[in-house]
mmCIF file of C-alpha atoms in Angstrom:
data_model
loop_
_atom_site.group_PDB
_atom_site.id
_atom_site.type_symbol
_atom_site.label_atom_id
_atom_site.label_comp_id
_atom_site.label_asym_id
_atom_site.label_seq_id
_atom_site.Cartn_x
_atom_site.Cartn_y
_atom_site.Cartn_z
ATOM 1 C CA MET A 1 14.772 -3.209 2.202
ATOM 2 C CA GLY A 2 16.105 -1.522 -0.847
ATOM 3 C CA THR A 3 16.202 2.373 -2.671
ATOM 4 C CA ASN A 4 16.858 3.743 -5.153
ATOM 5 C CA ASP A 5 17.679 6.759 -3.578
ATOM 6 C CA ASP A 6 21.517 6.889 -1.837
ATOM 7 C CA ALA A 7 21.008 9.688 0.435
ATOM 8 C CA ALA A 8 17.680 8.574 1.350
ATOM 9 C CA GLU A 9 16.415 8.656 5.052
ATOM 10 C CA LYS A 10 13.483 6.590 6.583
ATOM 11 C CA ILE A 11 9.849 8.335 7.116
ATOM 12 C CA LEU A 12 10.397 9.285 10.901
ATOM 13 C CA ASP A 13 13.566 10.249 11.897
ATOM 14 C CA GLY A 14 14.628 12.964 14.216
ATOM 15 C CA ILE A 15 10.646 11.328 15.699
ATOM 16 C CA THR A 16 10.648 10.781 19.075
ATOM 17 C CA VAL A 17 8.243 8.149 20.747
ATOM 18 C CA VAL A 18 7.329 7.668 24.560
ATOM 19 C CA ASP A 19 5.457 3.714 24.624
ATOM 20 C CA LEU A 20 3.213 3.864 27.817
ATOM 21 C CA THR A 21 2.564 0.924 26.969
ATOM 22 C CA THR A 22 1.980 -2.702 27.381
ATOM 23 C CA PHE A 23 1.520 -6.132 25.640
ATOM 24 C CA VAL A 24 0.134 -5.692 21.430
ATOM 25 C CA THR A 25 -1.713 -3.279 21.314
ATOM 26 C CA GLY A 26 0.285 0.025 21.657
ATOM 27 C CA GLY A 27 3.556 -2.517 21.509
ATOM 28 C CA PHE A 28 2.277 -2.775 17.875
ATOM 29 C CA ALA A 29 2.280 0.710 16.937
ATOM 30 C CA THR A 30 5.590 2.170 18.610
ATOM 31 C CA LEU A 31 6.819 -1.031 16.972
ATOM 32 C CA MET A 32 5.702 0.153 13.589
ATOM 33 C CA LEU A 33 6.341 3.582 13.842
ATOM 34 C CA ALA A 34 10.048 2.051 14.947
ATOM 35 C CA ASN A 35 10.361 0.197 11.459
ATOM 36 C CA GLN A 36 10.011 3.759 9.781
ATOM 37 C CA GLY A 37 12.384 4.927 11.887
ATOM 38 C CA ALA A 38 10.988 6.862 14.590
ATOM 39 C CA GLU A 39 13.399 6.668 18.524
ATOM 40 C CA VAL A 40 11.267 4.550 20.518
ATOM 41 C CA ILE A 41 11.907 4.676 24.292
ATOM 42 C CA LYS A 42 9.551 1.917 26.158
ATOM 43 C CA VAL A 43 8.724 3.208 29.769
ATOM 44 C CA GLU A 44 9.319 0.079 32.005
ATOM 45 C CA ARG A 45 7.888 -0.922 35.441
ATOM 46 C CA PRO A 46 11.330 -1.923 37.622
ATOM 47 C CA GLU A 47 12.166 -4.676 38.139
ATOM 48 C CA LEU A 48 9.255 -6.164 35.347
ATOM 49 C CA GLY A 49 9.177 -4.847 33.099
ATOM 50 C CA ASP A 50 6.617 -5.167 29.817
ATOM 51 C CA ASP A 51 4.414 -7.945 30.906
ATOM 52 C CA ASN A 52 4.995 -9.585 27.371
ATOM 53 C CA ARG A 53 8.779 -10.086 28.787
ATOM 54 C CA HIS A 54 7.289 -12.937 30.350
ATOM 55 C CA SER A 55 4.363 -14.501 27.438
ATOM 56 C CA GLY A 56 5.745 -17.624 27.346
ATOM 57 C CA PRO A 57 7.260 -20.118 27.645
ATOM 58 C CA PRO A 58 8.964 -20.508 24.992
ATOM 59 C CA PHE A 59 11.754 -18.652 26.762
ATOM 60 C CA VAL A 60 15.492 -18.580 25.427
ATOM 61 C CA GLU A 61 18.238 -18.564 27.658
ATOM 62 C CA PRO A 62 20.509 -15.226 27.739
ATOM 63 C CA ASN A 63 24.591 -16.373 27.672
ATOM 64 C CA GLU A 64 26.102 -16.393 30.659
ATOM 65 C CA GLU A 65 29.148 -14.248 30.393
ATOM 66 C CA TYR A 66 26.932 -11.082 29.131
ATOM 67 C CA ASP A 67 27.634 -8.087 31.533
ATOM 68 C CA GLY A 68 26.546 -5.309 29.356
ATOM 69 C CA PRO A 69 23.109 -3.367 30.847
ATOM 70 C CA GLY A 70 20.048 -4.179 31.377
ATOM 71 C CA ARG A 71 18.414 -7.547 32.025
ATOM 72 C CA THR A 72 15.765 -10.171 31.228
ATOM 73 C CA ALA A 73 12.945 -9.494 33.438
ATOM 74 C CA ASP A 74 11.414 -12.896 34.275
ATOM 75 C CA ALA A 75 13.899 -15.417 35.448
ATOM 76 C CA ASN A 76 13.217 -18.345 32.845
ATOM 77 C CA GLY A 77 14.912 -16.186 30.556
ATOM 78 C CA GLU A 78 13.864 -14.035 27.233
ATOM 79 C CA SER A 79 10.528 -14.110 25.735
ATOM 80 C CA PRO A 80 10.391 -14.370 21.792
ATOM 81 C CA TYR A 81 6.645 -13.358 21.941
ATOM 82 C CA PHE A 82 8.172 -10.120 23.263
ATOM 83 C CA TRP A 83 10.717 -9.784 20.685
ATOM 84 C CA THR A 84 7.790 -9.263 18.160
ATOM 85 C CA ILE A 85 6.857 -6.892 19.297
ATOM 86 C CA ASN A 86 9.392 -4.621 20.399
ATOM 87 C CA TYR A 87 12.567 -4.666 17.914
ATOM 88 C CA ASP A 88 14.402 -1.674 17.053
ATOM 89 C CA LYS A 89 12.597 0.066 20.903
ATOM 90 C CA LEU A 90 15.167 1.490 23.901
ATOM 91 C CA SER A 91 14.000 0.645 27.235
ATOM 92 C CA VAL A 92 14.407 2.527 30.189
ATOM 93 C CA GLU A 93 13.049 1.518 34.055
ATOM 94 C CA PHE A 94 10.510 4.517 35.518
ATOM 95 C CA ASN A 95 8.694 4.566 38.719
ATOM 96 C CA LEU A 96 6.391 6.067 37.894
ATOM 97 C CA LYS A 97 4.280 5.875 41.504
ATOM 98 C CA THR A 98 7.587 8.010 42.951
ATOM 99 C CA ASP A 99 8.250 12.236 42.263
ATOM 100 C CA SER A 100 12.166 11.443 40.818
ATOM 101 C CA GLY A 101 10.956 9.261 38.168
ATOM 102 C CA LEU A 102 7.518 11.400 37.746
ATOM 103 C CA GLU A 103 9.526 13.688 37.290
ATOM 104 C CA ALA A 104 11.984 12.321 34.475
ATOM 105 C CA LEU A 105 9.191 10.738 32.592
ATOM 106 C CA TYR A 106 8.529 14.479 32.521
ATOM 107 C CA ASP A 107 12.051 15.172 31.249
ATOM 108 C CA LEU A 108 11.508 13.442 28.402
ATOM 109 C CA VAL A 109 8.490 13.904 26.829
ATOM 110 C CA GLU A 110 9.859 17.807 26.890
ATOM 111 C CA GLU A 111 11.900 16.571 23.859
ATOM 112 C CA ALA A 112 9.260 14.196 22.757
ATOM 113 C CA ASP A 113 6.878 14.054 20.175
ATOM 114 C CA VAL A 114 4.560 11.407 20.494
ATOM 115 C CA VAL A 115 3.920 9.497 23.676
ATOM 116 C CA VAL A 116 1.455 6.491 23.205
ATOM 117 C CA GLU A 117 0.005 4.283 26.629
ATOM 118 C CA ASN A 118 -2.244 1.924 26.713
ATOM 119 C CA PHE A 119 -4.126 2.014 30.619
ATOM 120 C CA ARG A 120 -7.437 1.933 31.154
ATOM 121 C CA PRO A 121 -9.573 5.408 30.743
ATOM 122 C CA GLY A 122 -8.395 7.553 34.169
ATOM 123 C CA THR A 123 -5.731 5.373 35.258
ATOM 124 C CA ALA A 124 -2.885 8.192 33.059
ATOM 125 C CA GLU A 125 -4.237 10.598 35.258
ATOM 126 C CA ARG A 126 -4.287 9.528 38.204
ATOM 127 C CA LEU A 127 -0.952 9.481 37.800
ATOM 128 C CA GLY A 128 -0.426 12.878 36.262
ATOM 129 C CA ILE A 129 0.690 12.046 32.307
ATOM 130 C CA GLY A 130 -2.893 12.799 31.208
ATOM 131 C CA TYR A 131 -2.494 14.870 27.926
ATOM 132 C CA ASP A 132 -3.528 18.281 29.917
ATOM 133 C CA ASP A 133 -0.442 17.379 31.854
ATOM 134 C CA LEU A 134 1.698 16.350 29.559
ATOM 135 C CA ARG A 135 0.337 19.278 26.684
ATOM 136 C CA GLU A 136 1.340 21.670 29.231
ATOM 137 C CA LEU A 137 4.959 20.868 29.458
ATOM 138 C CA ASN A 138 5.362 19.781 25.621
ATOM 139 C CA ASP A 139 2.540 21.756 24.005
ATOM 140 C CA ASP A 140 2.684 19.737 20.079
ATOM 141 C CA LEU A 141 3.176 16.687 21.440
ATOM 142 C CA VAL A 142 0.619 13.645 20.419
ATOM 143 C CA TYR A 143 -0.541 11.743 22.168
ATOM 144 C CA CYS A 144 -2.442 8.451 21.272
ATOM 145 C CA SER A 145 -4.743 6.923 24.172
ATOM 146 C CA ILE A 146 -6.094 3.648 23.627
ATOM 147 C CA SER A 147 -7.892 1.109 25.971
ATOM 148 C CA ALA A 148 -10.673 -0.930 24.789
ATOM 149 C CA PHE A 149 -13.990 -0.282 24.440
ATOM 150 C CA GLY A 150 -13.064 3.791 24.454
ATOM 151 C CA GLU A 151 -13.199 6.288 27.481
ATOM 152 C CA THR A 152 -17.555 6.789 26.736
ATOM 153 C CA GLY A 153 -19.895 4.679 26.982
ATOM 154 C CA PRO A 154 -21.213 1.929 28.986
ATOM 155 C CA TRP A 155 -19.110 -0.113 28.657
ATOM 156 C CA SER A 156 -15.743 2.233 29.414
ATOM 157 C CA SER A 157 -14.294 1.381 32.569
ATOM 158 C CA ARG A 158 -14.776 -2.099 31.374
ATOM 159 C CA PRO A 159 -10.938 -4.479 30.986
ATOM 160 C CA GLY A 160 -10.579 -5.925 28.051
ATOM 161 C CA TYR A 161 -7.864 -8.224 25.341
ATOM 162 C CA ASP A 162 -8.049 -9.529 22.821
ATOM 163 C CA LEU A 163 -10.437 -12.593 23.605
ATOM 164 C CA LEU A 164 -12.977 -10.954 24.726
ATOM 165 C CA VAL A 165 -13.189 -7.606 21.389
ATOM 166 C CA GLN A 166 -13.033 -10.846 19.828
ATOM 167 C CA GLY A 167 -16.257 -11.604 20.625
ATOM 168 C CA THR A 168 -17.958 -8.088 21.561
ATOM 169 C CA SER A 169 -16.769 -6.927 17.887
ATOM 170 C CA GLY A 170 -19.004 -10.313 16.111
ATOM 171 C CA ILE A 171 -15.425 -11.662 15.065
ATOM 172 C CA MET A 172 -16.001 -14.891 16.661
ATOM 173 C CA SER A 173 -19.526 -15.600 15.805
ATOM 174 C CA VAL A 174 -17.975 -16.092 11.838
ATOM 175 C CA THR A 175 -14.805 -17.023 12.733
ATOM 176 C CA GLY A 176 -14.448 -21.794 13.476
ATOM 177 C CA PRO A 177 -16.516 -24.604 11.585
ATOM 178 C CA GLU A 178 -19.785 -24.820 10.241
ATOM 179 C CA GLY A 179 -22.737 -25.276 13.456
ATOM 180 C CA GLY A 180 -19.439 -25.426 15.704
ATOM 181 C CA ASP A 181 -18.947 -23.307 18.392
ATOM 182 C CA PRO A 182 -17.665 -19.528 18.016
ATOM 183 C CA VAL A 183 -14.008 -19.861 16.963
ATOM 184 C CA LYS A 184 -11.225 -17.032 18.435
ATOM 185 C CA VAL A 185 -8.931 -16.182 15.643
ATOM 186 C CA GLY A 186 -5.280 -17.832 16.156
ATOM 187 C CA LEU A 187 -3.458 -14.206 16.453
ATOM 188 C CA PRO A 188 -3.657 -11.508 18.740
ATOM 189 C CA GLN A 189 -6.078 -9.745 16.111
ATOM 190 C CA THR A 190 -8.116 -7.261 17.319
ATOM 191 C CA ASP A 191 -4.770 -6.130 19.266
ATOM 192 C CA LEU A 192 -3.152 -5.681 16.085
ATOM 193 C CA ILE A 193 -5.754 -3.989 13.691
ATOM 194 C CA THR A 194 -6.287 -1.636 16.698
ATOM 195 C CA ALA A 195 -2.694 -1.016 16.879
ATOM 196 C CA MET A 196 -1.692 -0.289 13.105
ATOM 197 C CA TRP A 197 -5.443 2.459 13.417
ATOM 198 C CA ALA A 198 -2.653 3.873 15.740
ATOM 199 C CA ALA A 199 0.042 3.346 13.801
ATOM 200 C CA PHE A 200 -2.185 5.599 11.237
ATOM 201 C CA GLY A 201 -3.741 8.139 13.285
ATOM 202 C CA ILE A 202 -0.348 9.331 14.730
ATOM 203 C CA VAL A 203 1.415 9.297 12.060
ATOM 204 C CA GLY A 204 -1.312 10.732 10.245
ATOM 205 C CA SER A 205 -0.890 13.850 13.527
ATOM 206 C CA LEU A 206 2.243 14.362 13.185
ATOM 207 C CA PHE A 207 2.034 15.632 9.717
ATOM 208 C CA ARG A 208 -1.461 17.939 10.908
ATOM 209 C CA ARG A 209 2.051 18.895 12.924
ATOM 210 C CA GLU A 210 4.126 19.471 10.615
ATOM 211 C CA LEU A 211 1.536 21.837 7.974
ATOM 212 C CA THR A 212 -0.376 23.329 11.258
ATOM 213 C CA GLY A 213 1.946 23.741 13.960
ATOM 214 C CA ASP A 214 0.331 21.560 16.921
ATOM 215 C CA GLY A 215 -0.119 18.648 18.753
ATOM 216 C CA ASP A 216 -3.352 16.821 18.930
ATOM 217 C CA ARG A 217 -4.641 13.731 20.691
ATOM 218 C CA ILE A 218 -5.663 10.354 19.884
ATOM 219 C CA GLU A 219 -8.251 7.909 21.411
ATOM 220 C CA ILE A 220 -8.878 4.278 20.102
ATOM 221 C CA GLY A 221 -11.089 1.655 21.355
ATOM 222 C CA MET A 222 -10.271 -1.477 20.658
ATOM 223 C CA HIS A 223 -14.377 -2.375 20.043
ATOM 224 C CA ASP A 224 -14.364 0.653 17.415
ATOM 225 C CA ALA A 225 -11.201 -0.512 15.647
ATOM 226 C CA ALA A 226 -12.619 -4.209 15.102
ATOM 227 C CA LEU A 227 -15.821 -3.258 13.832
ATOM 228 C CA PRO A 228 -14.447 -1.530 10.214
ATOM 229 C CA TRP A 229 -13.213 -4.484 9.641
ATOM 230 C CA LEU A 230 -16.332 -6.883 9.542
ATOM 231 C CA THR A 231 -16.655 -5.969 5.816
ATOM 232 C CA LYS A 232 -18.861 -8.623 3.831
ATOM 233 C CA GLN A 233 -20.591 -9.623 7.150
ATOM 234 C CA ALA A 234 -21.121 -6.014 8.287
ATOM 235 C CA GLY A 235 -22.980 -5.607 4.683
ATOM 236 C CA LYS A 236 -25.273 -8.567 5.509
ATOM 237 C CA ALA A 237 -26.322 -7.647 9.020
ATOM 238 C CA PHE A 238 -26.996 -3.839 6.884
ATOM 239 C CA VAL A 239 -30.003 -5.420 5.009
ATOM 240 C CA GLY A 240 -30.938 -7.545 7.853
ATOM 241 C CA GLU A 241 -29.455 -11.237 6.844
ATOM 242 C CA GLU A 242 -27.899 -14.321 9.072
ATOM 243 C CA THR A 243 -24.071 -14.134 10.121
ATOM 244 C CA THR A 244 -21.967 -17.457 11.226
ATOM 245 C CA ARG A 245 -20.247 -19.616 11.201
ATOM 246 C CA MET A 246 -18.970 -20.901 7.291
ATOM 247 C CA GLY A 247 -15.787 -22.524 8.267
ATOM 248 C CA THR A 248 -13.112 -21.407 5.700
ATOM 249 C CA LYS A 249 -16.136 -20.568 2.823
ATOM 250 C CA ASP A 250 -17.133 -17.224 2.329
ATOM 251 C CA PRO A 251 -20.909 -15.925 2.510
ATOM 252 C CA VAL A 252 -20.369 -14.200 -0.810
ATOM 253 C CA LEU A 253 -18.343 -15.899 -3.085
ATOM 254 C CA SER A 254 -17.747 -19.288 -3.941
ATOM 255 C CA PRO A 255 -15.939 -21.790 -4.621
ATOM 256 C CA TYR A 256 -13.710 -19.950 -1.988
ATOM 257 C CA GLN A 257 -12.830 -21.635 0.634
ATOM 258 C CA ALA A 258 -9.589 -24.272 1.787
ATOM 259 C CA TYR A 259 -10.890 -28.085 -0.007
ATOM 260 C CA PRO A 260 -8.852 -31.091 1.516
ATOM 261 C CA THR A 261 -6.272 -32.979 -0.718
ATOM 262 C CA ALA A 262 -4.628 -36.368 -0.352
ATOM 263 C CA ASP A 263 -1.736 -35.578 1.755
ATOM 264 C CA GLY A 264 -3.754 -31.335 3.241
ATOM 265 C CA TYR A 265 -5.437 -28.775 2.197
ATOM 266 C CA LEU A 266 -5.791 -26.480 -0.771
ATOM 267 C CA ASN A 267 -6.893 -23.410 -0.801
ATOM 268 C CA VAL A 268 -8.668 -21.910 -4.104
ATOM 269 C CA GLY A 269 -9.934 -18.176 -4.891
ATOM 270 C CA CYS A 270 -12.131 -18.971 -8.378
ATOM 271 C CA ALA A 271 -14.582 -17.179 -7.754
ATOM 272 C CA ASN A 272 -15.566 -15.253 -10.477
ATOM 273 C CA GLN A 273 -17.139 -16.813 -13.820
ATOM 274 C CA LYS A 274 -14.128 -16.835 -15.907
ATOM 275 C CA LEU A 275 -11.356 -17.645 -13.095
ATOM 276 C CA TRP A 276 -14.528 -20.871 -12.628
ATOM 277 C CA SER A 277 -14.680 -21.354 -16.145
ATOM 278 C CA GLU A 278 -10.740 -22.072 -16.692
ATOM 279 C CA LEU A 279 -10.779 -23.767 -12.647
ATOM 280 C CA CYS A 280 -13.246 -26.894 -14.285
ATOM 281 C CA GLU A 281 -10.914 -27.123 -18.099
ATOM 282 C CA ALA A 282 -7.903 -27.553 -15.787
ATOM 283 C CA ILE A 283 -9.076 -30.347 -13.160
ATOM 284 C CA ASP A 284 -11.128 -32.035 -16.153
ATOM 285 C CA ARG A 285 -14.214 -30.855 -14.734
ATOM 286 C CA PRO A 286 -15.645 -28.728 -17.520
ATOM 287 C CA ASP A 287 -18.900 -30.430 -17.017
ATOM 288 C CA LEU A 288 -19.586 -28.250 -13.816
ATOM 289 C CA ILE A 289 -19.570 -25.589 -16.100
ATOM 290 C CA ASP A 290 -23.075 -26.370 -17.463
ATOM 291 C CA ASP A 291 -24.411 -28.212 -13.872
ATOM 292 C CA GLU A 292 -27.140 -24.740 -13.934
ATOM 293 C CA ARG A 293 -26.060 -25.507 -10.301
ATOM 294 C CA PHE A 294 -22.780 -23.928 -10.087
ATOM 295 C CA ALA A 295 -24.380 -21.442 -13.437
ATOM 296 C CA SER A 296 -22.759 -17.806 -11.852
ATOM 297 C CA ASN A 297 -21.413 -17.018 -8.252
ATOM 298 C CA PRO A 298 -25.023 -16.363 -6.904
ATOM 299 C CA ASP A 299 -25.900 -19.717 -7.734
ATOM 300 C CA ARG A 300 -22.443 -21.420 -6.042
ATOM 301 C CA VAL A 301 -22.827 -19.471 -3.503
ATOM 302 C CA ALA A 302 -26.213 -20.739 -2.945
ATOM 303 C CA ASN A 303 -25.393 -24.533 -3.616
ATOM 304 C CA MET A 304 -21.760 -24.033 -2.295
ATOM 305 C CA ASP A 305 -22.478 -27.740 -0.252
ATOM 306 C CA GLU A 306 -22.310 -29.051 -3.532
ATOM 307 C CA LEU A 307 -19.646 -27.811 -4.751
ATOM 308 C CA GLU A 308 -18.147 -28.455 -1.867
ATOM 309 C CA GLU A 309 -18.717 -32.187 -2.176
ATOM 310 C CA GLU A 310 -17.262 -31.987 -5.951
ATOM 311 C CA LEU A 311 -14.558 -30.403 -5.085
ATOM 312 C CA SER A 312 -13.615 -31.823 -2.807
ATOM 313 C CA ALA A 313 -13.900 -35.780 -4.526
ATOM 314 C CA VAL A 314 -11.124 -33.536 -7.133
ATOM 315 C CA PHE A 315 -8.759 -31.922 -5.284
ATOM 316 C CA ARG A 316 -8.276 -35.674 -2.727
ATOM 317 C CA GLU A 317 -6.581 -37.577 -5.818
ATOM 318 C CA ARG A 318 -3.764 -36.078 -5.363
ATOM 319 C CA PRO A 319 -1.347 -34.197 -3.157
ATOM 320 C CA THR A 320 -1.250 -30.090 -2.908
ATOM 321 C CA GLU A 321 1.910 -29.766 -4.360
ATOM 322 C CA GLU A 322 1.105 -30.905 -7.298
ATOM 323 C CA TRP A 323 -1.899 -29.149 -7.257
ATOM 324 C CA VAL A 324 -0.050 -26.160 -7.455
ATOM 325 C CA ASP A 325 1.400 -27.132 -9.681
ATOM 326 C CA LEU A 326 -0.283 -27.797 -12.370
ATOM 327 C CA LEU A 327 -3.522 -24.709 -11.069
ATOM 328 C CA ALA A 328 -1.366 -22.461 -9.610
ATOM 329 C CA GLU A 329 2.218 -22.168 -12.142
ATOM 330 C CA ASP A 330 0.882 -23.915 -15.365
ATOM 331 C CA HIS A 331 -2.426 -22.060 -15.419
ATOM 332 C CA GLY A 332 -1.902 -19.554 -13.551
ATOM 333 C CA LEU A 333 -4.855 -20.471 -11.120
ATOM 334 C CA PRO A 334 -5.299 -18.547 -7.885
ATOM 335 C CA VAL A 335 -4.778 -21.405 -5.871
ATOM 336 C CA GLY A 336 -2.439 -22.253 -3.232
ATOM 337 C CA PRO A 337 -1.132 -24.058 -0.374
ATOM 338 C CA VAL A 338 -2.818 -24.001 3.764
ATOM 339 C CA TYR A 339 0.523 -23.691 5.567
ATOM 340 C CA ASP A 340 1.300 -24.125 9.035
ATOM 341 C CA VAL A 341 3.295 -20.997 10.551
ATOM 342 C CA ALA A 342 6.599 -22.798 10.702
ATOM 343 C CA THR A 343 6.782 -23.079 6.407
ATOM 344 C CA ALA A 344 4.908 -19.530 6.241
ATOM 345 C CA LEU A 345 8.438 -18.298 8.027
ATOM 346 C CA ASP A 346 10.501 -20.185 6.087
ATOM 347 C CA ASN A 347 9.626 -20.665 2.235
ATOM 348 C CA GLU A 348 10.947 -19.750 -0.876
ATOM 349 C CA GLN A 349 9.020 -16.478 -1.473
ATOM 350 C CA THR A 350 9.552 -15.149 2.664
ATOM 351 C CA GLU A 351 12.814 -15.932 1.662
ATOM 352 C CA ALA A 352 13.332 -14.048 -1.812
ATOM 353 C CA ARG A 353 11.863 -11.159 -0.438
ATOM 354 C CA ASP A 354 13.555 -11.054 2.427
ATOM 355 C CA VAL A 355 11.097 -10.568 5.781
ATOM 356 C CA ILE A 356 12.665 -12.643 7.973
ATOM 357 C CA ARG A 357 16.849 -11.709 9.283
ATOM 358 C CA GLU A 358 18.959 -12.601 11.500
ATOM 359 C CA ILE A 359 19.654 -8.786 14.494
ATOM 360 C CA GLU A 360 22.440 -9.399 17.110
ATOM 361 C CA HIS A 361 21.095 -9.338 19.773
ATOM 362 C CA PRO A 362 23.876 -8.485 23.096
ATOM 363 C CA ALA A 363 22.939 -11.344 25.257
ATOM 364 C CA LEU A 364 22.161 -13.699 23.001
ATOM 365 C CA GLY A 365 23.844 -13.778 19.864
ATOM 366 C CA THR A 366 21.065 -13.978 17.506
ATOM 367 C CA VAL A 367 17.469 -12.981 17.225
ATOM 368 C CA PRO A 368 15.275 -13.312 13.676
ATOM 369 C CA VAL A 369 13.322 -10.206 13.102
ATOM 370 C CA ILE A 370 10.098 -10.836 11.445
ATOM 371 C CA GLU A 371 10.599 -7.143 8.106
ATOM 372 C CA HIS A 372 8.004 -5.279 7.920
ATOM 373 C CA PRO A 373 6.462 -5.047 4.324
ATOM 374 C CA LEU A 374 6.315 -0.785 3.371
ATOM 375 C CA ASN A 375 9.211 -0.542 -0.137
ATOM 376 C CA TYR A 376 9.995 2.657 -1.002
ATOM 377 C CA GLU A 377 11.633 4.171 -4.247
ATOM 378 C CA HIS A 378 12.920 7.085 -2.196
ATOM 379 C CA ALA A 379 13.090 6.416 1.421
ATOM 380 C CA THR A 380 14.600 3.416 3.536
ATOM 381 C CA ALA A 381 12.451 1.539 6.297
ATOM 382 C CA GLY A 382 13.318 -1.576 8.407
ATOM 383 C CA PHE A 383 14.643 -2.396 11.873
ATOM 384 C CA ASP A 384 18.456 -2.633 12.992
ATOM 385 C CA GLU A 385 18.910 -3.283 16.163
ATOM 386 C CA ALA A 386 17.451 -6.446 18.263
ATOM 387 C CA PRO A 387 15.236 -5.999 21.698
ATOM 388 C CA PRO A 388 16.193 -4.697 24.149
ATOM 389 C CA LEU A 389 16.705 -5.632 27.321
ATOM 390 C CA LEU A 390 14.772 -4.454 30.907
ATOM 391 C CA GLY A 391 16.560 -1.200 31.288
ATOM 392 C CA GLU A 392 18.913 -1.344 29.187
ATOM 393 C CA ASP A 393 18.935 2.655 28.095
ATOM 394 C CA THR A 394 18.223 3.942 31.161
ATOM 395 C CA GLU A 395 21.635 5.095 32.119
ATOM 396 C CA ALA A 396 22.105 6.243 28.562
ATOM 397 C CA ILE A 397 18.961 8.207 28.076
ATOM 398 C CA LEU A 398 19.014 10.196 31.759
ATOM 399 C CA ASP A 399 23.054 11.371 30.346
ATOM 400 C CA GLY A 400 20.782 12.435 27.268
ATOM 401 C CA LEU A 401 18.463 14.566 29.161
ATOM 402 C CA GLY A 402 21.370 16.569 31.179
ATOM 403 C CA TYR A 403 20.927 14.063 34.366
ATOM 404 C CA ASP A 404 24.346 13.799 35.414
ATOM 405 C CA ALA A 405 26.075 10.927 37.846
ATOM 406 C CA GLU A 406 25.182 12.405 41.104
ATOM 407 C CA ASP A 407 21.376 12.635 39.599
ATOM 408 C CA ILE A 408 21.837 8.815 38.475
ATOM 409 C CA ASP A 409 22.918 7.886 42.126
ATOM 410 C CA ARG A 410 19.500 10.710 44.089
ATOM 411 C CA LEU A 411 16.981 8.247 41.664
ATOM 412 C CA ARG A 412 17.771 4.834 42.624
ATOM 413 C CA GLU A 413 18.294 6.463 46.641
ATOM 414 C CA GLU A 414 14.426 7.789 46.219
ATOM 415 C CA GLY A 415 13.455 4.334 43.638
ATOM 416 C CA ALA A 416 12.275 6.599 40.831
ATOM 417 C CA ILE A 417 14.676 3.478 38.588
ATOM 418 C CA PRO A 418 16.618 0.079 39.953
ATOM 419 C CA ASP A 419 19.728 0.069 41.944
ATOM 420 C CA ASP A 420 22.694 -1.753 40.016
ATOM 421 C CA GLU A 421 22.131 -5.322 39.984
#
């Protein structure tokens, strides 16, 4: 990503993050920190690693000739899903159920700025790596705990994943076709929501530490994290109105949905009066402007089904690209295509913004990377390194902590780190 300042650095240069998490919530939070320059060290279970390493298929086989440090955790190879959450990180394997593995982690934490964990409440304390344990080693530590339902309340001991929280948060109740079954959003939405709150809280705590010199603990429940995102649906519930599944329709705006075209779908977001009138003129339906059913946005919302019937009949007459050219390009109206994922990742706009790049990977040649969207005027951002192989950096990190070859051999003998392959 570009900058006008030749001396610019990344915002979090010099910050070290110890990532004790698995799967997506903590992993995406620390990915955001890595993108901004933090050194993120994943502490993984020996041999198994992060559960997300096994998320597949698909898997990609490493180059047979690679003989460097680290290895794939899954016999099938590398998971592309794992890549998308772990660019620019380092990986060490510590067995935290051994005394020497725990001591190695303690040595790492003494030099760190941030620790992130997403164990079920109480687990970190049982392992000896809770906030109080680690604060004894590093009193200005920023410590972030993530769990499904938080550490208080009747659900606090429950396990949870994105699917469960999409259900408890109400998201599934307003997602899916009208009159149909509840539908999960087609990506791990509550994992990612929680991750972004965590990264926001960590950066806020680091800023506060700069002002006060004090560390802090951040505690986040996924269920709590999802609720603020209900916005307009919450607004309806607050005044006793029912919230329902509406397909692509919107509860308070119209037209604001997807319409079928001759070869696909077109999203139309012309909900204010000016845009509505301009849309009617552009599609050669000026009669709709004077139709009392559609006179104002509240009228259009009240008569949404009738409006959908009128506009669908028009949009089915041409393919999506023709409508986009006419309405978005020629008339400047907010309409756009509905792309599949492959097309979203590979189109002229994505390419022009340099969002998808390739990064060299020691065992795979190159891997694609999705860049994060922050572009600064006086700082840089972006990923520099491929996601790590399991345990790729164990010896290098230990060496940096002052462990010599004899110490590392002792850790192997005691089961704190894996034997050489």
